Short mmCIF file of N, CA and C in Angstrom, two decimals:
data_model
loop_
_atom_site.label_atom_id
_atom_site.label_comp_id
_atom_site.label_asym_id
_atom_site.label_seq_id
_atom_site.Cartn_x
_atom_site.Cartn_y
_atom_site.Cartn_z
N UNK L 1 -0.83 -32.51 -11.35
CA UNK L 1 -1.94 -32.12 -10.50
C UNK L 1 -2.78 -31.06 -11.22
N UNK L 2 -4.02 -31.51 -10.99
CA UNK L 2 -4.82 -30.47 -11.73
C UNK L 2 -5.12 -29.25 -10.71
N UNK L 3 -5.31 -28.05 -11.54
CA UNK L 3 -5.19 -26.43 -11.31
C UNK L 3 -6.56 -26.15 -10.91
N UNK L 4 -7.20 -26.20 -9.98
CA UNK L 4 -8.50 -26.03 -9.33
C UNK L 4 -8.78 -24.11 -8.84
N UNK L 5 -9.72 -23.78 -9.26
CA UNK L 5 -9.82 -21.99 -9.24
C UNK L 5 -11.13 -22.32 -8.41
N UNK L 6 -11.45 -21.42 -7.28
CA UNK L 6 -12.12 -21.24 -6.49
C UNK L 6 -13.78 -20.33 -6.96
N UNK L 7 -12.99 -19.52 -8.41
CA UNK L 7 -13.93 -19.12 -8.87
C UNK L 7 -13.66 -19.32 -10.33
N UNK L 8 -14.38 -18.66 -11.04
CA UNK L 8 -14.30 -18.71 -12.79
C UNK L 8 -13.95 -17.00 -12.65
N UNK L 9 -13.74 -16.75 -13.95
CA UNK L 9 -13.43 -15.36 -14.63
C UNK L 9 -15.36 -14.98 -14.93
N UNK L 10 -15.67 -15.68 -15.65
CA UNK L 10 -17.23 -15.41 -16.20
C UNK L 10 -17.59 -14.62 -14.58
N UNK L 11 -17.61 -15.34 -13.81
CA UNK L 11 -18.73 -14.30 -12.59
C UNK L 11 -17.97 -13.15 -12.10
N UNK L 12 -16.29 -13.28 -12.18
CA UNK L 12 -15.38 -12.00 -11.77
C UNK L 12 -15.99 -10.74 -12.71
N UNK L 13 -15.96 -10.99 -14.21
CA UNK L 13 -16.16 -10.04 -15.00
C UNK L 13 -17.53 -10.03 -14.83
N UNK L 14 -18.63 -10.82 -14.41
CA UNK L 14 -19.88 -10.53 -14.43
C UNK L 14 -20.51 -9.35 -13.32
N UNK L 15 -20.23 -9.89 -12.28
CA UNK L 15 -20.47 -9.42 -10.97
C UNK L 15 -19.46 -8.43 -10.34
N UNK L 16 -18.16 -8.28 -10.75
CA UNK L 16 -17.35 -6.98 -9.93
C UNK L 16 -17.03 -6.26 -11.39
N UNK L 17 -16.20 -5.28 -11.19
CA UNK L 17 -16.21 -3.93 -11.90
C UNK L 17 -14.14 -4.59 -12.77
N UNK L 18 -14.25 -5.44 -12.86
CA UNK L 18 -13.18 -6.47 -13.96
C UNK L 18 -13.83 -5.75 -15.50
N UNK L 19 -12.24 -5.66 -15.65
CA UNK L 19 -12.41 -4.74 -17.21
C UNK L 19 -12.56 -6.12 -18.58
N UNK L 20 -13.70 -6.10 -19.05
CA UNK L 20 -13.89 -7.20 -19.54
C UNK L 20 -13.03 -7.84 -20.95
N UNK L 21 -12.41 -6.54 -20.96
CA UNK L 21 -11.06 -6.43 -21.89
C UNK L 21 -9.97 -7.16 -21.57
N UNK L 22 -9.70 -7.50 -20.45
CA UNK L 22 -8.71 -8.12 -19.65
C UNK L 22 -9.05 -9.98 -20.20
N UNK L 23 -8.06 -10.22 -20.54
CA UNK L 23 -8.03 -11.56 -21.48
C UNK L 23 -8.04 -12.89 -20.18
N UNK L 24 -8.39 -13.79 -19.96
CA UNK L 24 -8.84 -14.86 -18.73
C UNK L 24 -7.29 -15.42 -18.60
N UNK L 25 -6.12 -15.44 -20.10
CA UNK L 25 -5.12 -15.78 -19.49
C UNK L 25 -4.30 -14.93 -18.48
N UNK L 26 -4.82 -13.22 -18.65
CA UNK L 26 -4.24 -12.90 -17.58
C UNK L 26 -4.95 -13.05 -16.23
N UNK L 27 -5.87 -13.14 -16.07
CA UNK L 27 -6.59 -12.98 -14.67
C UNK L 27 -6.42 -14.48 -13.93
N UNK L 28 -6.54 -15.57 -14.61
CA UNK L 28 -6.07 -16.95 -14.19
C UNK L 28 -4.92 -16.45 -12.76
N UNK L 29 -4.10 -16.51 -13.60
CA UNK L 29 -2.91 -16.37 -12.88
C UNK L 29 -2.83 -15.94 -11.26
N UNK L 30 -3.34 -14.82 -11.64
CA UNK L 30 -3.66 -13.63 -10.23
C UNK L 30 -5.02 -14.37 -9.29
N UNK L 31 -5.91 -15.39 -10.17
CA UNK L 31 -6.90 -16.13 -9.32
C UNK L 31 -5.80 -16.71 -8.17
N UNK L 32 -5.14 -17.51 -9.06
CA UNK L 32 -4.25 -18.70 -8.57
C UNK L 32 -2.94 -17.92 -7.38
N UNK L 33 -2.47 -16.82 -7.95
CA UNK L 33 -1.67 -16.34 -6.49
C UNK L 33 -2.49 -15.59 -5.84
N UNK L 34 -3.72 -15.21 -5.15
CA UNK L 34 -4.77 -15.23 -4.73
C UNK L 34 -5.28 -15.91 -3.53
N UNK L 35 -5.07 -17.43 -4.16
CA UNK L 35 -5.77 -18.60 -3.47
C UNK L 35 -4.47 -18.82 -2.73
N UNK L 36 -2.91 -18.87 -3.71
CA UNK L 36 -1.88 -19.24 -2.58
C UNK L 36 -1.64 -18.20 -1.40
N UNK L 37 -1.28 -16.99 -1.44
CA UNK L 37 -1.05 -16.16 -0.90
C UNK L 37 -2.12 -15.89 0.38
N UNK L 38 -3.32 -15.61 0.15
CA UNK L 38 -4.47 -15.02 0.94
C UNK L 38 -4.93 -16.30 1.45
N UNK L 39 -5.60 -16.66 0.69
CA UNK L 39 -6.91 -18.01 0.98
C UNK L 39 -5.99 -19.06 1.76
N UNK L 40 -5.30 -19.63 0.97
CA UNK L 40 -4.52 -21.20 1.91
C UNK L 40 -4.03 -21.49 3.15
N UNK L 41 -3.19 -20.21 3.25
CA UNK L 41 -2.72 -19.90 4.77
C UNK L 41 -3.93 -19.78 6.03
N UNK L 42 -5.07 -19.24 5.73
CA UNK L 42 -5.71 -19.15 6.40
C UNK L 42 -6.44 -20.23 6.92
N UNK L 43 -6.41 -21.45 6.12
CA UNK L 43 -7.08 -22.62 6.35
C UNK L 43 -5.62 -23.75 7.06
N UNK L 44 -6.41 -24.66 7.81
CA UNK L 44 -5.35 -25.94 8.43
C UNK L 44 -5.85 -26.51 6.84
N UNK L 45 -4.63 -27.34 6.54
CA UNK L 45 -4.60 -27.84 5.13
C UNK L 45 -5.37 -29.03 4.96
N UNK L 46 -5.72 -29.72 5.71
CA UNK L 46 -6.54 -30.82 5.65
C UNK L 46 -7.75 -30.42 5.10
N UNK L 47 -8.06 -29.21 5.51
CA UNK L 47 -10.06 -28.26 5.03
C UNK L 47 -9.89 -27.01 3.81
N UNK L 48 -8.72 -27.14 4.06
CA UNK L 48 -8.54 -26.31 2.80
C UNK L 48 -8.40 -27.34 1.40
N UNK L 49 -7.69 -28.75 1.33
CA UNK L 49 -7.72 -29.54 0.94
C UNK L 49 -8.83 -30.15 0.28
N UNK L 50 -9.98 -30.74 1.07
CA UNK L 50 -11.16 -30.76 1.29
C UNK L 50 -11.77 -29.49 0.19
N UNK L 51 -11.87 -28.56 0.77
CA UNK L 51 -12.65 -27.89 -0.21
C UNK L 51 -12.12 -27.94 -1.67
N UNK L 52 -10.75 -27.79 -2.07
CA UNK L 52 -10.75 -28.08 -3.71
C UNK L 52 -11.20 -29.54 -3.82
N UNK L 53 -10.74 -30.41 -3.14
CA UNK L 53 -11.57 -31.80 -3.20
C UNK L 53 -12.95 -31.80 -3.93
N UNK L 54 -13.86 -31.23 -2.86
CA UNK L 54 -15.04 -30.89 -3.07
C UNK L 54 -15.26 -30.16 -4.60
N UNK L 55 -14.34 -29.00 -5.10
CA UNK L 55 -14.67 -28.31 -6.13
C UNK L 55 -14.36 -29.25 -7.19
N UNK L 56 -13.58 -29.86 -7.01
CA UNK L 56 -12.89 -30.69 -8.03
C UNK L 56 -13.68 -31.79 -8.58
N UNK L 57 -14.36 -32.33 -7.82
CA UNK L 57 -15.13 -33.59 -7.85
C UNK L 57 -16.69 -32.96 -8.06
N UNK L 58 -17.14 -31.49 -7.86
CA UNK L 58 -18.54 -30.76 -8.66
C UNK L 58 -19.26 -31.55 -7.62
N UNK L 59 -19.24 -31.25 -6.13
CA UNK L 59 -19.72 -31.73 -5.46
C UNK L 59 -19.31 -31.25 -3.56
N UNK L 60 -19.85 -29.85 -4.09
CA UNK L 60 -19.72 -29.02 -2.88
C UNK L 60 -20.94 -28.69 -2.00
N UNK L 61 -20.59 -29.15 -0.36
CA UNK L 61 -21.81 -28.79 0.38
C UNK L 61 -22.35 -27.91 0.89
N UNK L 62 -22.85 -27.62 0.93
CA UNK L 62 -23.85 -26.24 1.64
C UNK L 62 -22.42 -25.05 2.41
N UNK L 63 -21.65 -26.27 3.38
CA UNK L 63 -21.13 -25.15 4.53
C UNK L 63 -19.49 -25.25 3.52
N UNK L 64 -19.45 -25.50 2.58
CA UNK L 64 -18.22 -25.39 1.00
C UNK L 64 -18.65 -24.24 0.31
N UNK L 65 -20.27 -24.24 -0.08
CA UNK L 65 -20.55 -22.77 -0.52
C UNK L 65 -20.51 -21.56 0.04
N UNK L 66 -20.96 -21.65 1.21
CA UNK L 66 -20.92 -20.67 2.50
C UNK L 66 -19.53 -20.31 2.26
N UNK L 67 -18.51 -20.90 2.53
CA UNK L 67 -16.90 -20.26 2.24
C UNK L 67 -16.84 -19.48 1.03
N UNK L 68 -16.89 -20.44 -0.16
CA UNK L 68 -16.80 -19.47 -1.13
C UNK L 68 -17.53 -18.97 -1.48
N UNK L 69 -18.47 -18.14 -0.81
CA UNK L 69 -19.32 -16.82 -1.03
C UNK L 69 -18.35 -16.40 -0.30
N UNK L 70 -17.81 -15.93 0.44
CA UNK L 70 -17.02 -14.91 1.24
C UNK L 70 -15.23 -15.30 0.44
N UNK L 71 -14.70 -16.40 0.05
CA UNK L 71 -14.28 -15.89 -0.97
C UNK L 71 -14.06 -15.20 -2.36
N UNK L 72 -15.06 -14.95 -2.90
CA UNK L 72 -15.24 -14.68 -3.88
C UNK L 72 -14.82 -13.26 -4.15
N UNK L 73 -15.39 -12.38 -2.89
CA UNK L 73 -15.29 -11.18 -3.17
C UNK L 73 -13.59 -10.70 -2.99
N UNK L 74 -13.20 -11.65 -1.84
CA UNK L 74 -11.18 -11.77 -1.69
C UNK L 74 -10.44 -11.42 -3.00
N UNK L 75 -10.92 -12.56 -4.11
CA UNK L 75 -10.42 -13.03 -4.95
C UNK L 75 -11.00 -11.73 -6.07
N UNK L 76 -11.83 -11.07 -6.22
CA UNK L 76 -12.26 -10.08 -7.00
C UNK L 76 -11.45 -8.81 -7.04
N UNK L 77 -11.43 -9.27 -5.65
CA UNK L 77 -10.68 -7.26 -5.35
C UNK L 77 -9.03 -7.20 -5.49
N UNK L 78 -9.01 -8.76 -5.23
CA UNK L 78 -7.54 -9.13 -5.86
C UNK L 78 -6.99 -8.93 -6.90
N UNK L 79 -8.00 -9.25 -7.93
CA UNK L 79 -7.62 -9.30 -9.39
C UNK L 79 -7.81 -7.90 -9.53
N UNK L 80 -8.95 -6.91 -9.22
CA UNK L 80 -8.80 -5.44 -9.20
C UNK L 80 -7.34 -4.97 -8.84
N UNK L 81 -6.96 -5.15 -7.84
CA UNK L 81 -5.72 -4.78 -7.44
C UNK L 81 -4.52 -5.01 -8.69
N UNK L 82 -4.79 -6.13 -8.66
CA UNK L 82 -3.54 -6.37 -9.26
C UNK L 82 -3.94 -6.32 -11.33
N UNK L 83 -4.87 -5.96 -11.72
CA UNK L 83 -5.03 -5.70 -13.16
C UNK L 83 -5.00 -4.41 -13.66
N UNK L 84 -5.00 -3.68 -11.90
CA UNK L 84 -4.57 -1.88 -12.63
C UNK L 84 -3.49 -1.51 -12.98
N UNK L 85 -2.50 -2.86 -13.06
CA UNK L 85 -1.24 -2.20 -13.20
C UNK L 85 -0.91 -2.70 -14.86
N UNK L 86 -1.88 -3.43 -15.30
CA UNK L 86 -2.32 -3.57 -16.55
C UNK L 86 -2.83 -2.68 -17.44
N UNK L 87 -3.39 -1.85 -16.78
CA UNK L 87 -3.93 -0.58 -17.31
C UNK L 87 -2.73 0.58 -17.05
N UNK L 88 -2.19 0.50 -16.47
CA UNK L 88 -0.81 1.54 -16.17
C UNK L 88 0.12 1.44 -17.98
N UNK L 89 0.00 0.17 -17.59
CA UNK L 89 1.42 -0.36 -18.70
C UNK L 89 0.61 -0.13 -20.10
N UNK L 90 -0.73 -0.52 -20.19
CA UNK L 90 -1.16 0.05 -21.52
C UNK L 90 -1.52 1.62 -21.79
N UNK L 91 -1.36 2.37 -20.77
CA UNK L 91 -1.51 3.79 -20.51
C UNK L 91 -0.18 4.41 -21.11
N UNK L 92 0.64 4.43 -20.69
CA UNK L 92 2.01 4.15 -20.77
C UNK L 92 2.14 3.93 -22.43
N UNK L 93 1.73 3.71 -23.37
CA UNK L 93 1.60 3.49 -24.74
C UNK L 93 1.18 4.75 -25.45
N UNK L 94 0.34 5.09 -24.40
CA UNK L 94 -0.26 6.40 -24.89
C UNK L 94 0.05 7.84 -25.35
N UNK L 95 0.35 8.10 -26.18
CA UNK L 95 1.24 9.94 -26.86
C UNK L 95 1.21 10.69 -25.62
N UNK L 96 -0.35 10.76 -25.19
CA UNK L 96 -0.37 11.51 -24.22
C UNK L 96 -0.04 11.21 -22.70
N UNK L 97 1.14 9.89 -22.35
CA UNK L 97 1.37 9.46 -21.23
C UNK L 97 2.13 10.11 -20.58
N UNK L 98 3.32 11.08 -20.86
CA UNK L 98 4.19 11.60 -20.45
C UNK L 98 3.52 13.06 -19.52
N UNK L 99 2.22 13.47 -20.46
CA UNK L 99 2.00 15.06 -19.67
C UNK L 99 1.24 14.54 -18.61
N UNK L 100 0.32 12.78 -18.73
CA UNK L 100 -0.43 12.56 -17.78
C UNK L 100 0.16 11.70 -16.55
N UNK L 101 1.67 11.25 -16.80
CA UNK L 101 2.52 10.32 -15.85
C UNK L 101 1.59 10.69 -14.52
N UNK L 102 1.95 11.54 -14.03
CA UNK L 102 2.26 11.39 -12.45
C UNK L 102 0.92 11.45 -12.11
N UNK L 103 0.06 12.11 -12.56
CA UNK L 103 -1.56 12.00 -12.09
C UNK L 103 -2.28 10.78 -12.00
N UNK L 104 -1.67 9.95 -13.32
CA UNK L 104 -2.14 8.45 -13.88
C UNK L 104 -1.51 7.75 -12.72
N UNK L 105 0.05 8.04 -12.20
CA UNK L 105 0.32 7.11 -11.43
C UNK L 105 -0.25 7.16 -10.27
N UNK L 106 0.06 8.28 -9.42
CA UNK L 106 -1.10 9.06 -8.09
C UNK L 106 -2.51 7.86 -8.10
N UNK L 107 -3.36 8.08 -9.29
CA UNK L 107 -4.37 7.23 -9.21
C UNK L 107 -4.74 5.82 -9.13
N UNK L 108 -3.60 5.42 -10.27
CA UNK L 108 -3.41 3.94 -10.29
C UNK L 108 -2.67 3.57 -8.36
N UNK L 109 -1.85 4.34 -7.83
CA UNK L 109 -1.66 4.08 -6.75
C UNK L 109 -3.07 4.00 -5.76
N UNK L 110 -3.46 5.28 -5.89
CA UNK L 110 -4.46 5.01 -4.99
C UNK L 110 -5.56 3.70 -5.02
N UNK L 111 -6.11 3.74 -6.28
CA UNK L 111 -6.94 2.54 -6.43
C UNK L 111 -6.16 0.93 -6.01
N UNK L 112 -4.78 0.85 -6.01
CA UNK L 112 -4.75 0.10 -5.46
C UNK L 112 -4.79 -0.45 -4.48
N UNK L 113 -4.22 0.52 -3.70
CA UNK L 113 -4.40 0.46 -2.56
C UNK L 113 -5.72 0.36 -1.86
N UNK L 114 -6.61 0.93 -2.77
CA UNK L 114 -8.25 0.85 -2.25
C UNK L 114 -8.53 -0.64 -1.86
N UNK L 115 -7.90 -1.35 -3.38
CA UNK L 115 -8.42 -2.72 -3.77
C UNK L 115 -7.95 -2.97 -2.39
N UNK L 116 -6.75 -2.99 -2.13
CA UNK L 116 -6.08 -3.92 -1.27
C UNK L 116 -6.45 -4.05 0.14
N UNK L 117 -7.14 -2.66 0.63
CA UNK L 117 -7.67 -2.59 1.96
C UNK L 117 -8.98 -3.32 1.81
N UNK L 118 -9.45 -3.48 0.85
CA UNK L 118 -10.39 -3.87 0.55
C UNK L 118 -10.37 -5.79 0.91
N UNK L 119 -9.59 -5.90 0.16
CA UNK L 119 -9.09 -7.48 0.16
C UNK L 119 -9.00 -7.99 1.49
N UNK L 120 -8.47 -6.82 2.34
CA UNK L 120 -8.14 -7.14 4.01
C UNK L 120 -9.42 -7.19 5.02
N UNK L 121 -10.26 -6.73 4.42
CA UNK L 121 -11.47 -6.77 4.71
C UNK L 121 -12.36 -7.50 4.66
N UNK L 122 -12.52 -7.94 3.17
CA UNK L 122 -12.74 -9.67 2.93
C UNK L 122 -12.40 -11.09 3.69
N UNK L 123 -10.89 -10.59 3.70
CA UNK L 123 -10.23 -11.59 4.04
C UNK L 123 -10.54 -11.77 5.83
N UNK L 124 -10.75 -10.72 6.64
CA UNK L 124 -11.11 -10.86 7.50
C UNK L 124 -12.11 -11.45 8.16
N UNK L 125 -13.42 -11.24 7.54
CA UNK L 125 -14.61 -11.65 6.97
C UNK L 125 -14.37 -13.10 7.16
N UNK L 126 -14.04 -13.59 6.37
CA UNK L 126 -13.50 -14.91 5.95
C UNK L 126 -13.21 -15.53 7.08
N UNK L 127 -12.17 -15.11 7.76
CA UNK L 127 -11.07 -15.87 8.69
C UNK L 127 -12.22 -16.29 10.19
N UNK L 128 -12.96 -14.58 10.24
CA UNK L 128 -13.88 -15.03 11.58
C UNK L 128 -14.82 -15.92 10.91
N UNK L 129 -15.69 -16.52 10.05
CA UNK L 129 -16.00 -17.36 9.53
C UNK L 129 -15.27 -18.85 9.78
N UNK L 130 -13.97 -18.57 9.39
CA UNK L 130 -13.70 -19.47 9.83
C UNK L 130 -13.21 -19.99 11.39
N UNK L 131 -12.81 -19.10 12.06
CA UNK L 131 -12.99 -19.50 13.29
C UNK L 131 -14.10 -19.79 13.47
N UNK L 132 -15.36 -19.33 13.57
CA UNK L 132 -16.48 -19.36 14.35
C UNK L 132 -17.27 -20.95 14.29
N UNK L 133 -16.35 -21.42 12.90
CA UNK L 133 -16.62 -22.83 12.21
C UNK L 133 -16.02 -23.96 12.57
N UNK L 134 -14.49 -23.59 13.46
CA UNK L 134 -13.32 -23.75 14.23
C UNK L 134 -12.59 -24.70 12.84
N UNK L 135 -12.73 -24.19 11.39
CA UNK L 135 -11.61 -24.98 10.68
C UNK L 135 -10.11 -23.52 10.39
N UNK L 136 -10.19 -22.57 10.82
CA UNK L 136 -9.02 -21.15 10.99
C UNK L 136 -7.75 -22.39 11.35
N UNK L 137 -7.11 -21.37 10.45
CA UNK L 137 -5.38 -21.95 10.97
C UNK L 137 -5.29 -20.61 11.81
N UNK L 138 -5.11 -21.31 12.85
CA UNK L 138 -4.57 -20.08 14.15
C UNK L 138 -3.39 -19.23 13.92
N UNK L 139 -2.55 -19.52 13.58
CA UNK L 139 -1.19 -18.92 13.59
C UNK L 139 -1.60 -17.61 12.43
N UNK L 140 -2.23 -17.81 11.50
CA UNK L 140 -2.16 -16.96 10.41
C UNK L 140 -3.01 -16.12 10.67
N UNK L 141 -4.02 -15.49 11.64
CA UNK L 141 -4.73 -14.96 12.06
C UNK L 141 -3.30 -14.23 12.80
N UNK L 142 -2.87 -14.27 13.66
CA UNK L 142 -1.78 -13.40 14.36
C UNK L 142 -0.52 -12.67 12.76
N UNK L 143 -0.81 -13.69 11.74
CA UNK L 143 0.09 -13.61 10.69
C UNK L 143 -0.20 -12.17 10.13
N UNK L 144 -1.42 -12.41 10.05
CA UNK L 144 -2.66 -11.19 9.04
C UNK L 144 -2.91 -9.97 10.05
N UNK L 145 -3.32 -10.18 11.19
CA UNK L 145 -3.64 -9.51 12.48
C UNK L 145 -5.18 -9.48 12.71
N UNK L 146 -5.64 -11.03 12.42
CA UNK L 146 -7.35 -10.98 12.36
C UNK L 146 -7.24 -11.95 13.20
N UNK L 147 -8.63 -11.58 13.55
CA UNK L 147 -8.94 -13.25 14.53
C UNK L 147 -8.40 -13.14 15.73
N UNK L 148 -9.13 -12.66 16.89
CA UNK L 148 -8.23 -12.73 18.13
C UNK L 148 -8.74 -14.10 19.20
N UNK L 149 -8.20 -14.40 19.25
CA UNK L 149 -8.05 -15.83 19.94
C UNK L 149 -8.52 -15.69 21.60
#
């Protein structure tokens, strides 16, 4: 089965604050647990289906783009989240890592956590979207704590 990405790396590193240093085999990855984790659950699988359908075949409609504009930014703040710890581990290399440990970590914590509230925010975004469209998987809205029914 072919590996369908909701977005490319080119517009992640273009358009959000992605360290352009960061190599596409790592960010792939984190697209892809991304889409499983956040994005899929939120959709009944038949329309979630459908839309890689659609991406797959380069032949997405108007209310296919509409989604992924409001995914996009999910999937950005995702890879933020999760590529600072990329920057930890190459920090961590550094002579001067030991006098800067705990400040470096303090920060790298916080920013993640930024990302991540961030992501929840998106993702919320998203979900009333998708209710309002009525393709929401219901259950995962009580899952997440969005979407009140």
């Amino acid at each position: 089965m072919e590996i369908i990405y909701m977005t490319n790396v080119e517009n992640l590193k273009k358009i959000y604050a992605i360290d352009s240093n960061l190599e596409d085999s790592y960010i792939l990855p984190i697209i892809l647990k991304c889409q499983d984790l956040i994005i899929q659950p939120l959709f009944c699988e038949k329309d979630y289906d459908k839309i890689i359908e659609e991406i797959a075949n380069d032949a997405v409609t108007p209310q296919t783009a509409t989604i992924l504009s409001y995914i996009e930014p999910i999937i950005a703040q995702y890879v933020l989240a999760e590529s600072i710890f990329s920057t930890a581990f190459k920090s961590k290399n550094n002579p001067d890592y030991q006098e800067n440990a705990k400040s470096l970590y303090t920060e790298i914590n916080y920013l993640n956590g930024k990302y991540m509230a961030d992501v929840k925010q998106y993702t919320n975004k998203l979900y009333k979207y998708l209710c309002k469209i009525g393709i929401a998987h219901k259950e995962s809205g009580a899952k997440f704590g969005i979407c009140t029914w």
